[in-house]
GROMACS .gro file of C-alpha atoms in nm:
model
  217
    1MET     CA    1   2.972   0.480   4.176
    2ARG     CA    2   3.122   0.518   3.829
    3LYS     CA    3   2.907   0.230   3.700
    4ASN     CA    4   2.593   0.400   3.828
    5LEU     CA    5   2.703   0.723   3.662
    6TRP     CA    6   2.739   0.552   3.323
    7ILE     CA    7   2.403   0.380   3.365
    8GLY     CA    8   2.244   0.715   3.448
    9LEU     CA    9   2.402   0.882   3.145
   10ALA     CA   10   2.287   0.594   2.921
   11VAL     CA   11   1.930   0.628   3.048
   12VAL     CA   12   1.936   1.005   2.987
   13PHE     CA   13   2.074   0.948   2.636
   14ILE     CA   14   1.803   0.693   2.553
   15ILE     CA   15   1.530   0.924   2.684
   16LEU     CA   16   1.673   1.213   2.481
   17MET     CA   17   1.686   1.003   2.163
   18ILE     CA   18   1.327   0.886   2.213
   19TYR     CA   19   1.220   1.247   2.261
   20LEU     CA   20   1.404   1.370   1.952
   21LEU     CA   21   1.283   1.086   1.731
   22GLY     CA   22   0.931   1.130   1.860
   23ALA     CA   23   0.944   1.503   1.791
   24VAL     CA   24   1.047   1.440   1.431
   25PHE     CA   25   0.791   1.162   1.387
   26PHE     CA   26   0.503   1.382   1.499
   27ILE     CA   27   0.588   1.699   1.307
   28LYS     CA   28   0.302   1.791   1.076
   29PRO     CA   29   0.425   1.890   0.728
   30LYS     CA   30   0.381   2.254   0.634
   31ILE     CA   31   0.214   2.326   0.303
   32ASP     CA   32   0.329   2.621   0.092
   33THR     CA   33   0.023   2.703  -0.115
   34THR     CA   34   0.204   2.988  -0.291
   35VAL     CA   35   0.401   2.747  -0.512
   36ILE     CA   36   0.112   2.516  -0.605
   37LYS     CA   37   0.020   2.533  -0.972
   38LYS     CA   38  -0.301   2.437  -1.147
   39SER     CA   39  -0.110   2.163  -1.326
   40ALA     CA   40   0.246   2.033  -1.332
   41PHE     CA   41   0.424   1.754  -1.517
   42ILE     CA   42   0.760   1.582  -1.470
   43TRP     CA   43   0.882   1.444  -1.800
   44TYR     CA   44   0.841   1.068  -1.825
   45PRO     CA   45   0.776   0.944  -2.180
   46ALA     CA   46   0.605   0.626  -2.297
   47GLU     CA   47   0.934   0.460  -2.394
   48TYR     CA   48   1.023   0.446  -2.023
   49ASN     CA   49   0.712   0.249  -1.922
   50TYR     CA   50   0.890  -0.077  -1.844
   51ARG     CA   51   0.685  -0.363  -1.699
   52GLN     CA   52   0.826  -0.514  -1.385
   53SER     CA   53   0.943  -0.866  -1.314
   54ARG     CA   54   0.778  -1.051  -1.022
   55ASN     CA   55   0.764  -0.850  -0.696
   56ASP     CA   56   1.004  -0.588  -0.834
   57CYS     CA   57   0.782  -0.280  -0.812
   58GLY     CA   58   1.023  -0.119  -0.562
   59PRO     CA   59   1.336  -0.114  -0.780
   60PHE     CA   60   1.135  -0.049  -1.096
   61ASN     CA   61   1.003   0.269  -0.934
   62THR     CA   62   1.344   0.382  -0.810
   63ALA     CA   63   1.476   0.333  -1.164
   64ALA     CA   64   1.177   0.528  -1.300
   65VAL     CA   65   1.251   0.824  -1.073
   66MET     CA   66   1.617   0.819  -1.178
   67ARG     CA   67   1.511   0.823  -1.544
   68ALA     CA   68   1.276   1.115  -1.485
   69LEU     CA   69   1.524   1.328  -1.291
   70THR     CA   70   1.843   1.250  -1.487
   71ASP     CA   71   1.703   1.185  -1.838
   72LYS     CA   72   1.906   0.863  -1.855
   73ASP     CA   73   1.758   0.526  -1.950
   74ILE     CA   74   1.839   0.349  -1.622
   75ASP     CA   75   1.825  -0.033  -1.629
   76SER     CA   76   1.538  -0.142  -1.402
   77THR     CA   77   1.654  -0.505  -1.392
   78LEU     CA   78   1.997  -0.395  -1.269
   79PHE     CA   79   1.833  -0.189  -0.994
   80ALA     CA   80   1.630  -0.499  -0.901
   81LYS     CA   81   1.950  -0.700  -0.859
   82GLU     CA   82   2.125  -0.434  -0.652
   83ILE     CA   83   1.851  -0.311  -0.419
   84GLY     CA   84   1.868  -0.410  -0.051
   85TRP     CA   85   1.621  -0.456   0.234
   86ARG     CA   86   1.428  -0.732   0.057
   87LEU     CA   87   1.213  -0.996   0.224
   88PRO     CA   88   1.236  -1.366   0.127
   89ASN     CA   89   0.941  -1.321  -0.113
   90LYS     CA   90   1.134  -1.033  -0.279
   91TYR     CA   91   0.911  -0.759  -0.137
   92THR     CA   92   1.124  -0.448  -0.092
   93LEU     CA   93   1.091  -0.250   0.230
   94PRO     CA   94   1.084   0.131   0.195
   95LEU     CA   95   1.433   0.141   0.347
   96GLY     CA   96   1.558  -0.037   0.035
   97LEU     CA   97   1.420   0.233  -0.195
   98GLU     CA   98   1.562   0.510   0.020
   99SER     CA   99   1.906   0.352   0.044
  100GLN     CA  100   1.928   0.286  -0.329
  101LEU     CA  101   1.827   0.640  -0.426
  102LYS     CA  102   2.064   0.796  -0.172
  103LYS     CA  103   2.349   0.594  -0.325
  104GLN     CA  104   2.249   0.738  -0.664
  105GLY     CA  105   2.290   1.089  -0.523
  106LEU     CA  106   1.925   1.187  -0.495
  107HIS     CA  107   1.785   1.389  -0.207
  108ILE     CA  108   1.492   1.229  -0.028
  109LYS     CA  109   1.214   1.347   0.198
  110ASN     CA  110   0.974   1.142   0.408
  111PRO     CA  111   0.694   1.381   0.505
  112ASN     CA  112   0.452   1.263   0.774
  113PHE     CA  113   0.160   1.240   0.532
  114TRP     CA  114  -0.031   1.037   0.791
  115LEU     CA  115  -0.074   1.351   1.003
  116LEU     CA  116  -0.264   1.528   0.723
  117THR     CA  117  -0.628   1.516   0.615
  118ASP     CA  118  -0.702   1.377   0.271
  119GLU     CA  119  -0.739   1.731   0.137
  120GLU     CA  120  -0.405   1.832   0.287
  121LYS     CA  121  -0.236   1.523   0.143
  122ILE     CA  122  -0.355   1.626  -0.203
  123GLU     CA  123  -0.229   1.981  -0.152
  124LEU     CA  124   0.116   1.863  -0.041
  125ILE     CA  125   0.139   1.622  -0.336
  126ARG     CA  126   0.057   1.912  -0.569
  127GLU     CA  127   0.317   2.130  -0.400
  128TYR     CA  128   0.597   1.878  -0.458
  129LEU     CA  129   0.494   1.811  -0.816
  130SER     CA  130   0.471   2.186  -0.882
  131VAL     CA  131   0.843   2.221  -0.801
  132GLY     CA  132   0.947   1.917  -1.003
  133MET     CA  133   0.969   1.654  -0.729
  134PRO     CA  134   0.814   1.310  -0.804
  135ILE     CA  135   0.666   1.101  -0.522
  136ILE     CA  136   0.679   0.723  -0.481
  137ILE     CA  137   0.378   0.604  -0.280
  138LEU     CA  138   0.307   0.266  -0.121
  139GLY     CA  139  -0.047   0.138  -0.155
  140GLU     CA  140  -0.253  -0.175  -0.205
  141ARG     CA  141  -0.336  -0.332  -0.539
  142ASP     CA  142  -0.521  -0.663  -0.573
  143LYS     CA  143  -0.465  -0.726  -0.198
  144TYR     CA  144  -0.089  -0.689  -0.236
  145GLU     CA  145   0.139  -0.401  -0.136
  146HIS     CA  146   0.255  -0.207  -0.439
  147TYR     CA  147   0.464   0.102  -0.520
  148MET     CA  148   0.369   0.361  -0.782
  149THR     CA  149   0.519   0.699  -0.872
  150ILE     CA  150   0.325   1.022  -0.925
  151PHE     CA  151   0.470   1.235  -1.205
  152GLY     CA  152   0.206   1.500  -1.265
  153PHE     CA  153  -0.143   1.639  -1.213
  154ASN     CA  154  -0.412   1.864  -1.358
  155ALA     CA  155  -0.626   2.010  -1.082
  156ASP     CA  156  -0.891   2.147  -1.321
  157VAL     CA  157  -0.992   1.795  -1.428
  158ASP     CA  158  -0.883   1.617  -1.106
  159GLN     CA  159  -0.635   1.391  -1.281
  160TYR     CA  160  -0.305   1.251  -1.155
  161TYR     CA  161  -0.049   1.089  -1.382
  162LEU     CA  162   0.142   0.792  -1.244
  163TYR     CA  163   0.386   0.523  -1.347
  164ASP     CA  164   0.253   0.178  -1.257
  165SER     CA  165   0.506  -0.096  -1.329
  166LEU     CA  166   0.219  -0.350  -1.316
  167GLN     CA  167   0.009  -0.171  -1.576
  168VAL     CA  168  -0.132  -0.407  -1.841
  169GLN     CA  169   0.139  -0.556  -2.060
  170SER     CA  170   0.183  -0.409  -2.406
  171PRO     CA  171   0.063  -0.653  -2.676
  172GLU     CA  172   0.357  -0.551  -2.897
  173GLN     CA  173   0.640  -0.554  -2.640
  174LYS     CA  174   0.624  -0.792  -2.344
  175ASN     CA  175   0.870  -0.591  -2.130
  176PHE     CA  176   0.660  -0.275  -2.157
  177THR     CA  177   0.317  -0.168  -2.037
  178ILE     CA  178   0.035  -0.009  -2.225
  179ASP     CA  179   0.016   0.369  -2.190
  180GLU     CA  180  -0.319   0.527  -2.112
  181ASN     CA  181  -0.174   0.875  -2.054
  182GLY     CA  182  -0.093   0.981  -2.409
  183ALA     CA  183   0.105   1.305  -2.398
  184PHE     CA  184   0.105   1.310  -2.019
  185PRO     CA  185   0.379   1.143  -1.811
  186GLY     CA  186   0.361   0.785  -1.687
  187ASN     CA  187   0.113   0.518  -1.797
  188LYS     CA  188  -0.184   0.544  -1.560
  189THR     CA  189  -0.435   0.821  -1.489
  190MET     CA  190  -0.622   0.835  -1.158
  191SER     CA  191  -0.851   1.082  -0.985
  192SER     CA  192  -0.747   1.216  -0.645
  193GLN     CA  193  -0.995   0.983  -0.474
  194GLU     CA  194  -0.870   0.681  -0.668
  195PHE     CA  195  -0.506   0.730  -0.576
  196LEU     CA  196  -0.597   0.814  -0.215
  197ASP     CA  197  -0.793   0.487  -0.193
  198PHE     CA  198  -0.490   0.300  -0.334
  199TRP     CA  199  -0.251   0.481  -0.098
  200ARG     CA  200  -0.476   0.423   0.204
  201GLY     CA  201  -0.414   0.048   0.184
  202GLY     CA  202  -0.036   0.076   0.207
  203GLY     CA  203   0.184  -0.029   0.494
  204MET     CA  204   0.388  -0.324   0.616
  205TYR     CA  205   0.376  -0.481   0.963
  206GLY     CA  206   0.191  -0.180   1.102
  207LEU     CA  207   0.455   0.057   0.963
  208TRP     CA  208   0.483   0.286   0.659
  209GLU     CA  209   0.114   0.375   0.640
  210TRP     CA  210   0.064   0.670   0.404
  211TYR     CA  211   0.427   0.628   0.296
  212GLY     CA  212   0.540   0.882   0.038
  213LEU     CA  213   0.902   0.920  -0.074
  214VAL     CA  214   0.971   1.262  -0.228
  215LEU     CA  215   1.274   1.289  -0.459
  216SER     CA  216   1.493   1.561  -0.606
  217LEU     CA  217   1.840   1.606  -0.750
   0.00000   0.00000   0.00000
């Protein structure tokens, strides 16, 4: 009798956890249009445009976010050595980025971007950037999964300013990328359609499609 009771309670607990996790997973993000600006920029100067080592886009982007939010020149190579949740080929799962940034004291959000239309995704990205929160996104570049970080936008000209750790290598400094953004943050400029097309290709093993990690102090 007691055994059956414990089995019954375990089944109820499992059903409850599935319900709660499912409820969270299917919550559509709310967009606060009142805080969205015409343009917004999170400081990220050219001297921080480090070029990644092989398959290290994950830790190079976590280090980039730390630099932007703390104004400290964080060592990307050290982050690459310390990060967890890596596959044998050194790909870093999103859980590795989240764990590393939590350990650094940052607050993280994982909005269900996949529940939004393309237009709504753009609006939510602008909302976060408008309040000073950078977003690491997982997309596809050259048929490989790749992380990039969005640091700013200008809605009037439909431009988004990102840090791409695989941007073309600087001819003067091999550990740095070229910078096509000038006075704007990061090293790469994309239109909304361009970064949506990149983002659309993201995901690993059927998971983490439209993955966006939103960070703040």
